[in-house]
Short mmCIF file of C-alpha atoms and ligand atoms in Angstrom, two decimals:
data_model
loop_
_atom_site.label_atom_id
_atom_site.label_comp_id
_atom_site.label_asym_id
_atom_site.label_seq_id
_atom_site.Cartn_x
_atom_site.Cartn_y
_atom_site.Cartn_z
CA MET A 112 1.37 -13.44 15.65
CA ASN A 113 2.87 -11.20 18.31
CA SER A 114 5.92 -13.45 18.69
CA SER A 115 7.20 -12.34 15.29
CA SER A 116 9.74 -9.57 15.05
CA PHE A 117 7.53 -6.96 13.41
CA TYR A 118 5.21 -6.16 16.32
CA PRO A 119 7.84 -5.36 18.97
CA LYS A 120 9.69 -3.10 16.51
CA LEU A 121 6.48 -1.45 15.42
CA GLU A 122 5.38 -0.93 19.02
CA ARG A 123 8.72 0.68 19.79
CA ALA A 124 8.65 2.90 16.69
CA LEU A 125 5.13 4.04 17.50
CA SER A 126 5.84 4.67 21.18
CA LEU A 127 8.65 7.04 20.16
CA ARG A 128 5.96 8.95 18.31
CA GLY A 129 3.57 8.89 21.25
CA THR A 130 1.18 6.33 19.83
CA SER A 131 0.67 2.56 19.86
CA VAL A 132 -0.35 -0.34 17.63
CA GLU A 133 -3.68 -0.55 19.41
CA ASP A 134 -4.30 3.17 18.77
CA ILE A 135 -3.65 3.06 15.04
CA CYS A 136 -4.77 -0.47 14.25
CA PRO A 137 -7.18 -1.96 16.82
CA SER A 138 -6.62 -5.69 17.27
CA ASP A 139 -10.36 -6.41 17.14
CA ASP A 140 -10.56 -4.99 13.62
CA PRO A 141 -9.59 -7.80 11.19
CA VAL A 142 -9.37 -5.42 8.22
CA ALA A 143 -6.99 -3.09 10.05
CA ARG A 144 -4.74 -5.99 11.07
CA ARG A 145 -4.71 -7.41 7.57
CA VAL A 146 -3.80 -3.97 6.22
CA LEU A 147 -1.01 -3.71 8.76
CA HIS A 148 0.46 -7.04 7.63
CA ASP A 149 0.22 -6.18 3.93
CA TYR A 150 1.20 -2.50 3.94
CA GLY A 151 2.64 -1.99 7.40
CA ALA A 152 6.27 -1.51 6.37
CA MET A 153 5.73 2.24 6.13
CA PHE A 154 5.01 2.41 9.87
CA VAL A 155 8.59 1.42 10.73
CA GLY A 156 10.25 3.87 8.35
CA ALA A 157 12.60 6.74 9.18
CA ASP A 158 11.52 9.52 11.52
CA THR A 159 11.76 11.97 8.60
CA VAL A 160 8.29 10.79 7.57
CA ALA A 161 4.92 11.54 9.09
CA LEU A 162 2.85 8.48 9.91
CA PRO A 163 -0.88 8.19 9.33
CA PRO A 164 -2.77 8.29 12.64
CA CYS A 165 -4.64 5.11 11.69
CA CYS A 166 -4.39 2.00 9.50
CA VAL A 167 -7.72 2.74 7.88
CA PHE A 168 -8.90 6.27 7.08
CA THR A 169 -12.66 6.52 6.91
CA SER A 170 -13.32 9.94 5.41
CA GLU A 171 -11.96 12.52 3.00
CA ASP A 172 -11.70 15.12 5.79
CA GLN A 173 -9.51 12.83 7.86
CA VAL A 174 -7.21 12.15 4.88
CA ALA A 175 -7.03 15.82 3.89
CA SER A 176 -6.09 16.92 7.38
CA PHE A 177 -3.36 14.26 7.65
CA GLN A 178 -1.92 15.19 4.26
CA LYS A 179 -1.89 18.86 5.13
CA GLU A 180 -0.14 18.20 8.41
CA ALA A 181 2.43 15.84 6.81
CA GLY A 182 3.27 18.47 4.20
CA LEU A 183 3.10 18.05 0.49
CA ALA A 184 5.89 18.39 -2.05
CA ALA A 185 5.07 18.46 -5.75
CA ALA A 186 7.28 17.77 -8.76
CA THR A 187 6.70 17.44 -12.47
CA PHE A 188 7.42 14.10 -14.11
CA GLY A 189 6.72 14.35 -17.82
CA ASP A 190 3.07 15.42 -18.14
CA ALA A 191 2.18 14.60 -14.55
CA VAL A 192 2.50 16.55 -11.34
CA VAL A 193 3.11 14.05 -8.58
CA GLU A 194 2.90 14.78 -4.85
CA LEU A 195 4.60 13.11 -1.90
CA GLN A 196 5.73 13.87 1.63
CA PRO A 197 8.75 16.21 1.41
CA ALA A 198 11.37 13.64 2.51
CA ALA A 199 9.96 11.07 0.10
CA MET A 200 9.96 13.55 -2.77
CA SER A 201 13.51 14.74 -2.23
CA ALA A 202 14.74 11.12 -2.14
CA LEU A 203 12.78 10.33 -5.30
CA LEU A 204 14.22 13.32 -7.14
CA GLN A 205 17.68 12.30 -5.99
CA ALA A 206 17.06 8.77 -7.29
CA ARG A 207 15.84 10.14 -10.61
CA ALA A 208 18.98 12.30 -10.95
CA VAL A 209 21.21 9.28 -10.27
CA ALA A 210 19.18 7.17 -12.73
CA ARG A 211 19.42 9.83 -15.43
CA ALA A 212 23.18 10.04 -14.99
CA GLN A 213 23.19 6.33 -15.93
CA GLY A 214 20.92 6.89 -18.92
CA LEU A 215 17.88 5.52 -17.08
CA GLU A 216 14.54 7.08 -16.23
CA ILE A 217 12.13 6.85 -13.29
CA SER A 218 8.60 7.70 -14.38
CA PRO A 219 5.18 7.63 -12.75
CA ARG A 220 2.82 4.86 -13.81
CA ASP A 221 -0.67 6.25 -14.58
CA GLY A 222 0.34 9.88 -14.10
CA ALA A 223 -0.45 11.72 -10.90
CA GLU A 224 -2.09 8.63 -9.42
CA ALA A 225 1.37 7.06 -9.12
CA ALA A 226 1.98 9.04 -5.93
CA ARG A 227 -0.47 10.89 -3.62
CA ARG A 228 -4.06 9.71 -3.67
CA SER A 229 -7.14 11.11 -1.96
CA TYR A 230 -9.69 9.08 -0.03
CA ALA A 231 -12.04 9.30 -3.03
CA ASP A 232 -9.30 7.90 -5.31
CA THR A 233 -9.02 4.82 -3.11
CA VAL A 234 -12.81 4.34 -3.06
CA ARG A 235 -12.93 4.64 -6.86
CA LEU A 236 -10.11 2.10 -7.24
CA TRP A 237 -11.90 -0.21 -4.82
CA ASN A 238 -15.07 -0.06 -6.92
CA SER A 239 -13.06 -0.74 -10.08
CA ARG A 240 -12.22 -4.19 -8.65
CA PHE A 241 -15.22 -4.81 -6.40
CA SER A 242 -17.98 -4.24 -8.99
CA PRO A 243 -16.63 -6.36 -11.88
CA ALA A 244 -15.65 -9.18 -9.50
CA LEU A 245 -19.11 -9.15 -7.96
CA ASP A 246 -20.65 -9.43 -11.44
CA HIS A 247 -18.28 -12.24 -12.35
CA TRP A 248 -18.96 -14.36 -9.26
CA THR A 249 -22.70 -13.83 -9.65
CA ARG A 250 -22.56 -15.02 -13.28
CA ALA A 251 -20.35 -17.92 -12.19
CA GLY A 252 -23.00 -18.95 -9.67
CA ARG A 253 -20.78 -18.54 -6.61
CA LEU A 254 -22.88 -15.63 -5.31
CA THR A 255 -26.61 -15.12 -5.64
CA GLU A 256 -28.12 -11.88 -6.96
CA THR A 257 -29.45 -11.25 -3.47
CA GLN A 258 -26.00 -11.63 -1.91
CA ALA A 259 -24.46 -9.35 -4.54
CA GLU A 260 -27.16 -6.74 -4.04
CA ARG A 261 -26.65 -6.78 -0.28
CA LEU A 262 -22.87 -6.38 -0.69
CA ARG A 263 -23.33 -3.45 -3.07
CA GLY A 264 -25.52 -1.70 -0.50
CA LEU A 265 -23.05 -1.96 2.39
CA PRO A 266 -20.87 0.93 3.54
CA VAL A 267 -17.47 0.57 1.92
CA GLN A 268 -15.59 -0.49 5.09
CA LYS A 269 -18.09 -3.34 5.59
CA GLN A 270 -17.66 -4.36 1.95
CA VAL A 271 -13.95 -4.79 2.59
CA ALA A 272 -14.52 -6.98 5.64
CA GLU A 273 -16.96 -9.21 3.76
CA VAL A 274 -14.79 -9.44 0.65
CA LEU A 275 -11.86 -10.64 2.78
CA GLU A 276 -14.14 -13.34 4.18
CA LEU A 277 -15.29 -14.43 0.71
CA GLU A 278 -11.66 -14.61 -0.38
CA GLN A 279 -11.09 -17.24 2.31
CA GLU A 280 -13.42 -19.41 0.21
CA GLY A 281 -11.55 -18.72 -3.04
CA ILE A 282 -13.93 -15.99 -4.25
CA PHE A 283 -11.21 -13.52 -5.14
CA PHE A 284 -11.67 -9.85 -6.03
CA SER A 285 -8.35 -8.91 -7.65
CA GLN A 286 -8.46 -7.78 -11.28
CA ASP A 287 -7.62 -11.27 -12.58
CA LEU A 288 -9.83 -12.89 -9.89
CA SER A 289 -6.99 -15.20 -8.85
CA LYS A 290 -5.79 -13.57 -5.65
CA SER A 291 -6.81 -11.24 -2.86
CA VAL A 292 -8.03 -7.82 -3.93
CA LEU A 293 -5.50 -6.36 -1.50
CA TYR A 294 -2.73 -7.54 -3.82
CA SER A 295 -4.44 -5.69 -6.65
CA ILE A 296 -5.38 -2.42 -4.93
CA ALA A 297 -5.52 -1.16 -1.37
CA ALA A 298 -8.73 -1.23 0.63
CA PRO A 299 -10.39 2.22 0.69
CA GLY A 300 -8.66 4.56 3.08
CA THR A 301 -5.64 2.33 3.60
CA SER A 302 -3.18 3.00 0.81
CA GLN A 303 0.47 3.95 1.28
CA HIS A 304 -0.43 6.43 -1.47
CA ILE A 305 -2.78 8.18 0.97
CA ALA A 306 0.19 8.39 3.34
CA MET A 307 2.10 9.98 0.42
CA LEU A 308 4.88 7.45 0.91
CA ALA A 309 4.36 5.40 -2.25
CA PHE A 310 5.35 5.75 -5.89
CA ASP A 311 4.44 3.43 -8.76
CA ALA A 312 7.28 3.36 -11.27
CA ILE A 313 6.95 2.33 -14.92
CA GLU A 314 10.54 1.01 -14.91
CA PHE A 315 10.10 -1.45 -12.00
CA LEU A 316 11.33 -4.38 -14.12
CA ASP A 317 14.76 -2.84 -14.56
CA PRO A 318 17.06 -4.07 -11.75
CA ARG A 319 19.28 -0.99 -12.15
CA VAL A 320 16.30 1.29 -11.49
CA ARG A 321 15.27 -0.76 -8.46
CA GLU A 322 18.80 -0.51 -7.12
CA VAL A 323 18.91 3.26 -7.50
CA LEU A 324 15.55 3.56 -5.74
CA GLU A 325 16.72 1.26 -2.92
CA GLN A 326 19.88 3.29 -2.44
CA ASN A 327 17.66 6.30 -1.91
CA GLY A 328 15.37 4.72 0.66
CA TRP A 329 12.66 3.45 -1.70
CA PHE A 330 11.85 -0.27 -1.35
CA GLN A 331 9.29 -2.74 -2.61
CA THR A 332 7.24 -3.63 0.47
CA VAL A 333 3.94 -4.93 -0.88
CA LEU A 334 4.09 -8.47 -2.26
CA SER A 335 2.59 -8.85 -5.74
CA ASP A 336 2.30 -5.11 -6.26
CA LEU A 337 5.30 -5.03 -8.55
CA PRO A 338 5.45 -1.38 -9.71
CA HIS A 339 4.87 -0.10 -6.16
CA PHE A 340 7.73 1.37 -4.12
CA THR A 341 7.51 2.58 -0.54
CA PHE A 342 9.60 5.35 0.96
CA LEU A 343 11.21 4.07 4.16
CA GLY A 344 14.09 6.54 4.21
CA LEU A 345 16.42 3.86 5.53
CA ALA A 346 19.42 1.91 4.26
CA GLU A 347 18.79 -1.72 3.35
CA GLU A 348 20.92 -3.02 6.21
CA GLU A 349 18.66 -1.24 8.71
CA LEU A 350 15.52 -3.01 7.55
CA PRO A 351 15.83 -6.32 9.47
CA GLY A 352 16.24 -4.27 12.66
CA ARG A 353 12.88 -2.65 11.88
CA GLY A 354 11.04 -5.98 11.85
CA LEU A 355 11.02 -6.32 8.08
CA LYS A 356 12.06 -9.52 6.34
CA ARG A 357 13.60 -9.90 2.93
CA THR A 358 11.51 -11.94 0.51
CA GLU A 359 12.45 -12.74 -3.08
CA VAL A 360 9.64 -13.13 -5.60
CA GLY A 361 10.26 -13.46 -9.32
CA GLY A 362 13.78 -12.10 -8.99
CA GLN A 363 12.60 -8.99 -7.13
CA THR A 364 13.32 -8.22 -3.50
CA PHE A 365 10.52 -7.27 -1.14
CA TRP A 366 10.85 -6.09 2.45
CA ILE A 367 7.68 -7.08 4.25
CA PRO A 368 6.53 -7.06 7.88
CA ASP A 369 7.93 -10.14 9.60
CA VAL A 370 4.70 -11.53 11.00
CA ALA A 371 4.14 -15.21 11.59
ZN1 ZN B 17 1.19 1.79 -5.61
#
């Protein structure tokens, strides 16, 4: 795992900020490491962005204090007021201006939720996948009522750990029950939306829109989360040097942590 190119680059990026991989994402925490592999691209972005102090936030207070410190820029998109870190917002507005000049639009998917989210938002989204999937697998006979009841009663971080274990056995918790829940939504407290470095765009299928976003530092970095863009604040040619690898899926380009 550590022989891949992502970890050395990440370690270097974090040391410049006075922190380390072990500080933000302890190696003995399987959920944190999984999160780092799936969403970690944001940690090697430009130094114009503030990085979360941890891979997994565990309370609303912790999220609120990070968001306040990072700074919050708001802008109106149609009916929605969306909020992002200032550098991310100014790049997004720039991208939208360029898109509009070409007769295109960049709009938030699901309103304000397309950008900044609170800790409670991520818990609510978790439950929107966790509860129906639990019901499904109980009906399907893969989990007993007792197992389901025990899972429901666990603290949310423990639920995540156990769900990831069940997924190893093919008991998936994504919306369509065919893949890991982490491809469907982020685990509570872990979203790039909490970091205010993510924007879900309605127009993600349009290659011209993706290109405009990319030229303004916004890249797709989470496999299978198609409408989701991450602000890295970098040019595409800088990304391999940050430990990210280019991956093509369904004609779309993703830049994901290069971990073995
Ligand atoms: Zn998203």
